[in-house]
Short mmCIF file of C-alpha atoms in Angstrom, two decimals:
data_model
loop_
_atom_site.label_atom_id
_atom_site.label_comp_id
_atom_site.label_asym_id
_atom_site.label_seq_id
_atom_site.Cartn_x
_atom_site.Cartn_y
_atom_site.Cartn_z
CA MET A 2 35.21 -71.10 -15.70
CA ASN A 3 35.93 -67.54 -14.64
CA THR A 4 39.38 -66.20 -13.99
CA LYS A 5 39.03 -66.03 -10.23
CA MET A 6 37.61 -69.48 -9.81
CA HIS A 7 40.11 -70.92 -12.24
CA THR A 8 43.05 -69.32 -10.28
CA SER A 9 41.55 -70.67 -7.00
CA HIS A 10 41.21 -74.23 -8.37
CA ARG A 11 44.73 -74.17 -9.82
CA ASN A 12 46.20 -72.97 -6.52
CA LYS A 13 44.35 -75.83 -4.71
CA GLN A 14 46.00 -78.38 -7.03
CA TRP A 15 49.44 -76.80 -6.69
CA LYS A 16 50.76 -78.37 -3.52
CA GLU A 17 50.05 -81.94 -4.56
CA ARG A 18 51.50 -81.76 -8.09
CA ALA A 19 54.54 -79.65 -6.96
CA ALA A 20 55.26 -82.29 -4.34
CA THR A 21 55.09 -85.10 -6.89
CA LEU A 22 57.25 -83.37 -9.48
CA LEU A 23 59.95 -82.22 -6.89
CA GLU A 24 60.07 -85.29 -4.82
CA ASP A 25 59.85 -87.90 -7.68
CA LYS A 26 62.02 -85.79 -10.05
CA GLN A 27 59.55 -86.31 -12.86
CA HIS A 28 59.74 -84.70 -16.26
CA LEU A 29 56.65 -82.70 -17.08
CA PRO A 30 54.23 -84.42 -19.33
CA LYS A 31 53.58 -83.10 -22.92
CA ALA A 32 50.78 -80.61 -23.50
CA ASN A 33 48.99 -81.73 -26.65
CA VAL A 34 47.94 -78.93 -29.04
CA VAL A 35 46.08 -79.47 -32.41
CA ILE A 36 46.74 -76.82 -34.93
CA ALA A 37 44.67 -76.62 -38.09
CA GLY A 38 44.23 -74.38 -41.02
CA VAL A 39 44.60 -74.15 -44.79
CA ALA A 40 48.04 -74.20 -46.44
CA GLY A 41 49.63 -70.81 -46.07
CA ALA A 42 47.75 -69.84 -42.93
CA GLY A 43 51.07 -69.40 -41.00
CA LYS A 44 50.85 -72.47 -38.74
CA SER A 45 54.59 -73.27 -38.77
CA THR A 46 55.50 -69.62 -38.31
CA LEU A 47 53.07 -69.51 -35.27
CA ILE A 48 54.44 -72.76 -33.70
CA ASN A 49 58.02 -71.57 -33.90
CA ALA A 50 57.25 -68.09 -32.52
CA ILE A 51 55.31 -69.52 -29.45
CA PHE A 52 57.82 -72.29 -28.61
CA GLY A 53 61.03 -70.44 -29.44
CA CYS A 54 62.58 -72.93 -31.72
CA GLU A 55 61.99 -74.27 -35.24
CA LEU A 56 59.81 -77.06 -33.75
CA ALA A 57 57.98 -77.62 -37.04
CA LYS A 58 61.37 -78.14 -38.79
CA THR A 59 63.83 -79.42 -36.28
CA GLY A 60 61.47 -81.43 -34.14
CA MET A 61 60.76 -85.04 -34.80
CA GLY A 62 57.79 -85.11 -37.28
CA ARG A 63 55.86 -88.34 -37.78
CA PRO A 64 52.75 -88.91 -39.78
CA ILE A 65 49.83 -90.19 -37.72
CA THR A 66 47.29 -90.35 -40.60
CA ARG A 67 47.25 -88.88 -44.13
CA GLU A 68 45.75 -85.80 -42.58
CA ILE A 69 47.80 -85.32 -39.42
CA LYS A 70 51.54 -85.16 -38.52
CA VAL A 71 52.97 -84.89 -35.03
CA TRP A 72 55.88 -82.51 -34.15
CA GLU A 73 57.74 -82.81 -30.90
CA ASN A 74 61.14 -82.34 -29.36
CA ASP A 75 62.39 -84.23 -26.38
CA ASP A 76 63.46 -81.09 -24.71
CA VAL A 77 60.14 -79.13 -25.10
CA PRO A 78 57.15 -80.36 -23.01
CA VAL A 79 54.59 -79.85 -25.89
CA ARG A 80 53.44 -81.96 -28.73
CA ILE A 81 51.87 -80.36 -31.89
CA TRP A 82 49.31 -82.25 -33.87
CA ASP A 83 49.43 -80.57 -37.41
CA THR A 84 46.75 -80.96 -40.00
CA MET A 85 49.39 -80.40 -42.66
CA GLY A 86 47.52 -77.99 -44.93
CA LEU A 87 43.91 -78.39 -44.88
CA GLU A 88 42.24 -78.21 -48.24
CA LEU A 89 38.69 -76.95 -48.15
CA SER A 90 37.03 -79.64 -50.17
CA ASP A 91 34.08 -81.47 -48.55
CA LYS A 92 35.78 -84.77 -48.59
CA GLN A 93 39.15 -83.62 -47.32
CA VAL A 94 37.52 -81.56 -44.57
CA LYS A 95 35.38 -84.55 -43.55
CA ASN A 96 38.53 -86.82 -43.46
CA THR A 97 40.43 -84.35 -41.29
CA ILE A 98 37.62 -83.84 -38.87
CA ASN A 99 37.37 -87.69 -38.51
CA ALA A 100 41.11 -87.89 -38.04
CA ILE A 101 41.16 -85.30 -35.23
CA LYS A 102 38.14 -86.90 -33.64
CA GLY A 103 40.06 -90.24 -33.78
CA VAL A 104 42.99 -88.70 -31.99
CA ILE A 105 40.90 -87.07 -29.27
CA ALA A 106 39.03 -90.33 -28.78
CA GLY A 107 42.23 -92.33 -28.65
CA LYS A 108 43.74 -89.95 -26.15
CA ASN A 109 40.59 -90.13 -23.92
CA GLU A 110 41.05 -93.87 -23.66
CA SER A 111 44.69 -93.60 -22.64
CA LYS A 112 45.61 -94.79 -19.20
CA ASP A 113 47.94 -91.79 -18.77
CA PRO A 114 45.65 -89.06 -17.29
CA PHE A 115 47.92 -86.39 -18.81
CA ASP A 116 47.77 -87.83 -22.29
CA ARG A 117 44.81 -85.89 -23.77
CA ILE A 118 44.29 -83.30 -26.43
CA HIS A 119 44.38 -79.99 -24.37
CA ALA A 120 43.76 -77.24 -26.97
CA ILE A 121 42.87 -76.73 -30.71
CA TRP A 122 44.12 -73.67 -32.60
CA TYR A 123 42.44 -72.97 -35.95
CA CYS A 124 44.49 -70.58 -37.98
CA ILE A 125 43.00 -68.19 -40.64
CA GLN A 126 45.20 -65.78 -42.59
CA ALA A 127 43.68 -62.29 -42.04
CA VAL A 128 45.44 -60.83 -45.11
CA GLY A 129 43.95 -61.59 -48.50
CA SER A 130 41.72 -64.47 -47.52
CA LYS A 131 38.09 -65.20 -47.13
CA PHE A 132 36.35 -67.10 -44.34
CA GLN A 133 34.54 -69.86 -46.11
CA LYS A 134 31.41 -71.79 -45.05
CA THR A 135 33.52 -75.00 -45.12
CA GLU A 136 35.71 -73.59 -42.39
CA SER A 137 32.78 -72.62 -40.29
CA ASP A 138 31.53 -76.18 -40.55
CA PHE A 139 34.96 -77.46 -39.55
CA ILE A 140 35.00 -75.20 -36.50
CA LYS A 141 31.46 -76.02 -35.49
CA GLU A 142 32.11 -79.71 -35.72
CA LEU A 143 35.38 -79.71 -33.61
CA SER A 144 34.47 -76.94 -31.08
CA GLY A 145 31.75 -79.12 -29.57
CA LEU A 146 34.08 -81.95 -28.63
CA GLY A 147 34.98 -80.66 -25.19
CA VAL A 148 38.43 -79.46 -25.99
CA PRO A 149 39.26 -75.74 -25.74
CA PHE A 150 39.05 -74.20 -29.22
CA ILE A 151 40.74 -70.97 -30.25
CA ILE A 152 40.58 -69.14 -33.59
CA VAL A 153 43.91 -67.49 -34.45
CA LEU A 154 43.83 -64.75 -37.14
CA THR A 155 47.40 -64.82 -38.43
CA LYS A 156 49.39 -62.21 -40.32
CA CYS A 157 47.44 -59.30 -38.74
CA ILE A 158 49.17 -56.18 -40.05
CA SER A 159 46.25 -53.61 -40.26
CA LYS A 160 44.04 -53.04 -37.16
CA LYS A 161 41.09 -51.73 -39.25
CA THR A 162 41.19 -54.51 -41.75
CA ASP A 163 41.81 -57.10 -39.17
CA ASP A 164 38.96 -55.97 -36.86
CA ASN A 165 36.58 -55.95 -39.92
CA PHE A 166 37.70 -59.46 -40.81
CA GLU A 167 37.22 -60.75 -37.23
CA GLY A 168 33.74 -59.26 -37.34
CA ILE A 169 32.93 -61.19 -40.52
CA VAL A 170 34.20 -64.38 -38.79
CA LYS A 171 32.11 -63.76 -35.74
CA ASP A 172 28.91 -63.09 -37.67
CA ILE A 173 29.34 -66.42 -39.71
CA LEU A 174 30.01 -68.39 -36.71
CA LYS A 175 27.04 -66.81 -34.79
CA ASN A 176 24.80 -67.78 -37.63
CA ASP A 177 26.12 -71.34 -37.27
CA GLY A 178 25.47 -71.43 -33.60
CA CYS A 179 29.03 -70.76 -32.41
CA ASP A 180 28.86 -67.77 -30.23
CA ASN A 181 31.50 -66.49 -27.94
CA MET A 182 34.27 -68.38 -29.69
CA PRO A 183 37.59 -66.88 -28.59
CA ILE A 184 39.45 -65.14 -31.40
CA VAL A 185 43.01 -63.90 -31.13
CA GLN A 186 44.72 -61.57 -33.73
CA VAL A 187 48.42 -62.50 -34.10
CA LEU A 188 51.33 -61.38 -36.13
CA ALA A 189 53.84 -64.12 -35.35
CA LYS A 190 56.98 -62.32 -36.54
CA ASP A 191 57.86 -58.80 -37.59
CA TRP A 192 56.54 -57.93 -41.02
CA GLU A 193 58.59 -56.00 -43.43
CA ILE A 194 56.25 -54.39 -45.88
CA ASP A 195 58.91 -53.11 -48.22
CA GLU A 196 62.45 -51.92 -48.12
CA GLY A 197 62.84 -48.49 -46.37
CA LEU A 198 59.36 -48.72 -44.72
CA PRO A 199 58.83 -49.18 -41.02
CA VAL A 200 58.65 -52.78 -39.88
CA ILE A 201 55.48 -53.88 -38.22
CA PRO A 202 56.40 -55.58 -34.93
CA SER A 203 54.92 -58.98 -33.96
CA LYS A 204 51.95 -58.83 -31.77
CA GLY A 205 49.17 -61.00 -30.12
CA LEU A 206 51.49 -63.99 -29.13
CA GLU A 207 51.19 -63.28 -25.36
CA LYS A 208 47.43 -62.91 -25.58
CA LEU A 209 47.34 -66.31 -27.35
CA VAL A 210 49.41 -67.85 -24.46
CA ASP A 211 47.02 -66.28 -21.96
CA VAL A 212 43.81 -67.46 -23.62
CA THR A 213 45.22 -70.92 -24.14
CA THR A 214 46.39 -71.35 -20.43
CA GLU A 215 43.06 -70.15 -19.09
CA ASN A 216 41.63 -73.59 -19.83
CA LEU A 217 44.60 -75.70 -18.83
CA GLU A 218 45.08 -77.28 -15.30
CA GLY A 219 47.58 -78.99 -13.25
CA TYR A 220 50.80 -80.35 -14.82
CA ILE A 221 49.49 -79.48 -18.28
CA TYR A 222 49.38 -75.76 -17.36
CA ASP A 223 52.96 -76.07 -16.08
CA SER A 224 53.99 -77.93 -19.20
CA PHE A 225 52.55 -75.34 -21.55
CA ILE A 226 54.05 -72.51 -19.47
CA SER A 227 57.44 -74.19 -19.56
CA ALA A 228 57.25 -74.90 -23.31
CA GLN A 229 56.25 -71.41 -24.49
CA THR A 230 58.94 -68.71 -24.85
CA ILE A 231 56.66 -65.63 -25.00
CA SER A 232 55.97 -64.81 -21.34
CA LYS A 233 58.82 -64.74 -18.99
CA LEU A 234 56.43 -63.45 -16.36
CA LEU A 235 54.40 -66.64 -16.36
CA LYS A 236 57.51 -68.70 -16.17
CA ARG A 237 58.71 -66.57 -13.17
CA GLU A 238 55.42 -67.14 -11.28
CA LEU A 239 55.72 -70.85 -11.95
CA ALA A 240 59.26 -71.03 -10.76
CA GLU A 241 58.59 -69.04 -7.71
CA LYS A 242 55.96 -71.52 -6.65
CA TYR A 243 58.51 -74.38 -6.74
CA ILE A 244 60.85 -72.29 -4.45
CA LEU A 245 58.15 -71.47 -1.93
CA HIS A 246 56.90 -75.07 -1.92
CA GLU A 247 60.33 -76.40 -0.96
CA CYS A 248 60.80 -73.64 1.49
CA ASP A 249 57.48 -74.20 3.34
CA ASN A 250 57.91 -77.98 3.28
CA LEU A 251 61.42 -77.64 4.93
CA ARG A 252 60.17 -75.26 7.61
CA LYS A 253 57.90 -77.98 8.85
CA GLU A 254 60.76 -80.39 9.53
CA TRP A 255 62.46 -78.95 12.60
CA ILE A 256 65.51 -81.20 12.68
CA LYS A 257 66.28 -80.91 8.98
CA ALA A 258 65.65 -77.19 9.03
CA TYR A 259 67.60 -75.85 11.98
CA ILE A 260 70.37 -78.18 13.20
CA PRO A 261 73.82 -77.37 11.64
CA ILE A 262 75.50 -80.09 9.59
CA VAL A 263 72.28 -82.02 9.48
CA ASN A 264 70.53 -79.28 7.70
CA ILE A 265 73.15 -78.93 4.92
CA PHE A 266 72.52 -82.43 3.56
CA ASP A 267 68.73 -82.01 3.30
CA ALA A 268 68.84 -78.45 2.07
CA ASN A 269 71.51 -79.50 -0.58
CA LYS A 270 69.30 -82.29 -1.87
CA ARG A 271 66.23 -79.93 -2.10
CA MET A 272 68.15 -77.13 -3.80
CA GLU A 273 69.72 -79.41 -6.46
CA ARG A 274 66.27 -80.81 -7.26
CA MET A 275 64.81 -77.24 -7.27
CA PHE A 276 67.51 -76.04 -9.77
CA LYS A 277 66.53 -78.83 -12.11
CA ILE A 278 62.79 -78.11 -11.98
CA ILE A 279 63.26 -74.43 -12.35
CA GLY A 280 65.56 -74.97 -15.36
CA GLN A 281 62.85 -77.11 -16.76
CA ALA A 282 60.21 -74.45 -16.19
CA TYR A 283 62.26 -71.97 -18.20
CA ASN A 284 63.06 -74.52 -20.94
CA THR A 285 66.71 -73.37 -20.80
CA ASN A 286 68.20 -75.82 -23.26
CA LEU A 287 70.54 -76.81 -20.40
CA SER A 288 71.02 -80.51 -19.74
CA GLU A 289 70.51 -82.11 -16.41
CA ASP A 290 74.35 -82.54 -16.17
CA GLU A 291 74.84 -78.83 -16.96
CA ILE A 292 72.35 -77.65 -14.39
CA LYS A 293 74.08 -79.98 -11.83
CA GLU A 294 77.47 -78.57 -12.72
CA ILE A 295 76.08 -74.98 -12.21
CA TYR A 296 74.71 -75.84 -8.96
CA ASN A 297 77.57 -77.67 -7.55
CA HIS A 298 80.17 -75.12 -8.49
CA SER A 299 78.19 -72.09 -7.22
CA ILE A 300 76.00 -73.07 -4.39
CA GLY A 301 75.92 -76.70 -3.66
CA LYS A 302 77.94 -79.08 -1.47
CA TRP A 303 80.85 -77.38 0.32
CA LYS A 304 81.66 -74.90 -2.41
CA GLY A 305 79.03 -72.19 -2.11
CA LYS A 306 76.16 -70.80 -0.01
CA ALA A 307 75.27 -74.30 1.36
CA PHE A 308 78.50 -74.30 3.39
CA ASN A 309 77.11 -71.42 5.51
CA LEU A 310 74.51 -73.73 6.87
CA SER A 311 77.09 -75.56 8.96
CA ASN A 312 78.27 -72.35 10.69
CA PRO A 313 75.78 -71.31 13.48
CA LEU A 314 77.63 -68.03 13.88
CA GLY A 315 77.35 -67.00 10.21
CA HIS A 316 74.62 -64.47 10.82
CA TRP A 317 76.39 -61.98 8.38
CA VAL A 318 75.41 -64.34 5.59
CA PHE A 319 71.83 -64.01 6.27
CA LYS A 320 72.04 -60.27 6.39
CA LYS A 321 73.48 -60.53 3.00
CA ALA A 322 70.57 -62.83 1.92
CA ASP A 323 67.99 -60.31 3.24
CA ASP A 324 69.80 -57.50 1.35
CA PHE A 325 69.62 -59.59 -1.90
CA TYR A 326 65.97 -60.35 -1.27
CA ASN A 327 64.96 -56.65 -0.59
CA LYS A 328 66.92 -55.37 -3.57
CA TYR A 329 66.13 -57.78 -6.28
CA ILE A 330 62.97 -59.65 -5.40
CA LYS A 331 60.51 -57.85 -3.04
CA GLY A 332 57.85 -56.04 -4.98
CA GLN A 333 59.13 -57.22 -8.40
CA LYS A 334 56.45 -58.12 -10.97
CA GLY A 335 55.94 -61.88 -11.08
CA PHE A 336 57.15 -62.46 -7.55
CA GLU A 337 53.78 -61.93 -6.17
CA GLN A 338 53.92 -64.67 -3.43
CA SER A 339 57.41 -63.83 -2.29
CA ASP A 340 56.59 -62.09 1.05
CA ARG A 341 57.63 -64.81 3.54
CA ASN A 342 58.65 -63.90 7.18
CA ILE A 343 61.64 -66.09 7.66
CA GLU A 344 63.62 -65.81 10.82
CA ASP A 345 67.41 -65.69 10.91
CA TYR A 346 67.50 -69.07 12.81
CA GLU A 347 65.62 -70.59 9.88
CA TRP A 348 68.91 -71.01 8.12
CA ALA A 349 68.08 -73.75 5.54
CA ALA A 350 64.70 -72.04 4.49
CA LYS A 351 66.43 -68.72 4.05
CA LEU A 352 69.21 -70.36 1.89
CA ILE A 353 66.56 -72.04 -0.36
CA ILE A 354 64.89 -68.64 -0.97
CA TRP A 355 68.21 -66.93 -1.66
CA SER A 356 69.48 -69.72 -3.95
CA GLY A 357 66.24 -70.24 -5.77
CA TYR A 358 65.64 -66.57 -6.64
CA SER A 359 69.27 -66.19 -7.63
CA TRP A 360 68.81 -69.06 -9.97
CA ILE A 361 65.76 -67.46 -11.62
CA LEU A 362 67.63 -64.09 -12.09
CA ALA A 363 70.62 -65.95 -13.59
CA ILE A 364 68.41 -67.78 -16.04
CA GLU A 365 66.51 -64.66 -17.04
CA GLN A 366 69.63 -62.85 -17.71
CA HIS A 367 71.02 -65.45 -20.11
CA TRP A 368 67.67 -66.95 -21.32
CA ASP A 369 67.63 -65.49 -24.84
CA ASP A 370 71.14 -66.65 -25.44
CA LEU A 371 70.51 -70.11 -23.95
CA ILE A 372 67.63 -70.84 -26.30
CA LYS A 373 69.68 -70.41 -29.43
CA ALA A 374 73.16 -71.47 -28.02
CA ASP A 375 75.23 -74.21 -29.65
CA ALA A 376 77.56 -76.54 -27.51
CA ASN A 377 80.53 -74.03 -27.51
CA SER A 378 78.56 -70.91 -26.65
CA LYS A 379 76.42 -72.92 -24.01
CA LYS A 380 79.69 -73.81 -22.21
CA LYS A 381 80.65 -70.14 -21.90
CA ILE A 382 77.15 -69.31 -20.67
CA VAL A 383 77.41 -72.06 -18.00
CA GLU A 384 80.79 -70.58 -16.82
CA GLN A 385 79.19 -67.09 -16.64
CA MET A 386 76.21 -68.38 -14.68
CA ILE A 387 78.40 -70.11 -12.16
CA GLU A 388 80.39 -66.85 -11.53
CA GLN A 389 77.19 -64.82 -11.37
CA LEU A 390 75.60 -67.19 -8.71
CA LYS A 391 78.91 -67.19 -6.76
CA ASN A 392 78.76 -63.43 -6.45
CA ILE A 393 75.16 -62.68 -5.83
#
């Protein structure tokens, strides 16, 4: 599917799935990714780099077969199916192929429409390794199962060497009938060659996220974007759609949108729900109770911006909201859909826009600290976010 058709199809699906997620307060389903490769190919490093935590160490690992182990964390909407160090003997490769086929077949029979295998990453170390015929057979066998298959060249530290190695892989795959297989060169973390020498910075992770999401649809696209910690831009785009969905829906309900006092109860409910879903989209490491605390003490109920909905004379507030929007949101990268013509009398819709974008900016400012925060430091961050939202 080309990019334009894929984007159009995804946008057509958006309204229905956003409504379900927001109104039913669902958690996102897990995106299922199989990751394969020989021992030492850098699978664990790649997993932890993409998903921003030591998922392959701190996550709950459970063996499925002798060949496959599953890693997952309740707070991250992704599940990793790890082949646990593939050995390139004919027997072991055959067993692993059969195990992966069994997992895919089992998922296809699941009554849960989201519970499928959504992508396969095959990792090959680009430094000091050879691409063997057994690996090509493995790729050929699994790439024809209807699951998006991506080859990841890991530990890429020399462009010339890496390009040459990629060319070798492509030629072997072409001879085996696997043309146009997506290949992504990655260095999952900074590489220190030797003491005193320049460090080679990580690379290729954002491209891997982009290539993977090209083939994901619906909730699973949202889940993967929420789980990954590489692209804030993709998270921003996702969070913005939640805001605009709530805003547009509210504008259709005249009584709830425009009548003082009445509108505060409906808008408050919508905004609290929106805060939770946006927090989930950014995978903030904040609990539902912590997000509710932030909302209630900065914007919600009678303590923050929501109170202004009850005052039909409070037009100065909406001038402040417009100033915020024009200064921090309009024209900013990732806020491509943000140009909404909202009149001053549409108090509740304007408040949702103001509060939603304020929440995104607060999360982005503290995101790096939130991901690695312990209980004590997270408490301080929560207090800082409350003050920030009060003063925006």
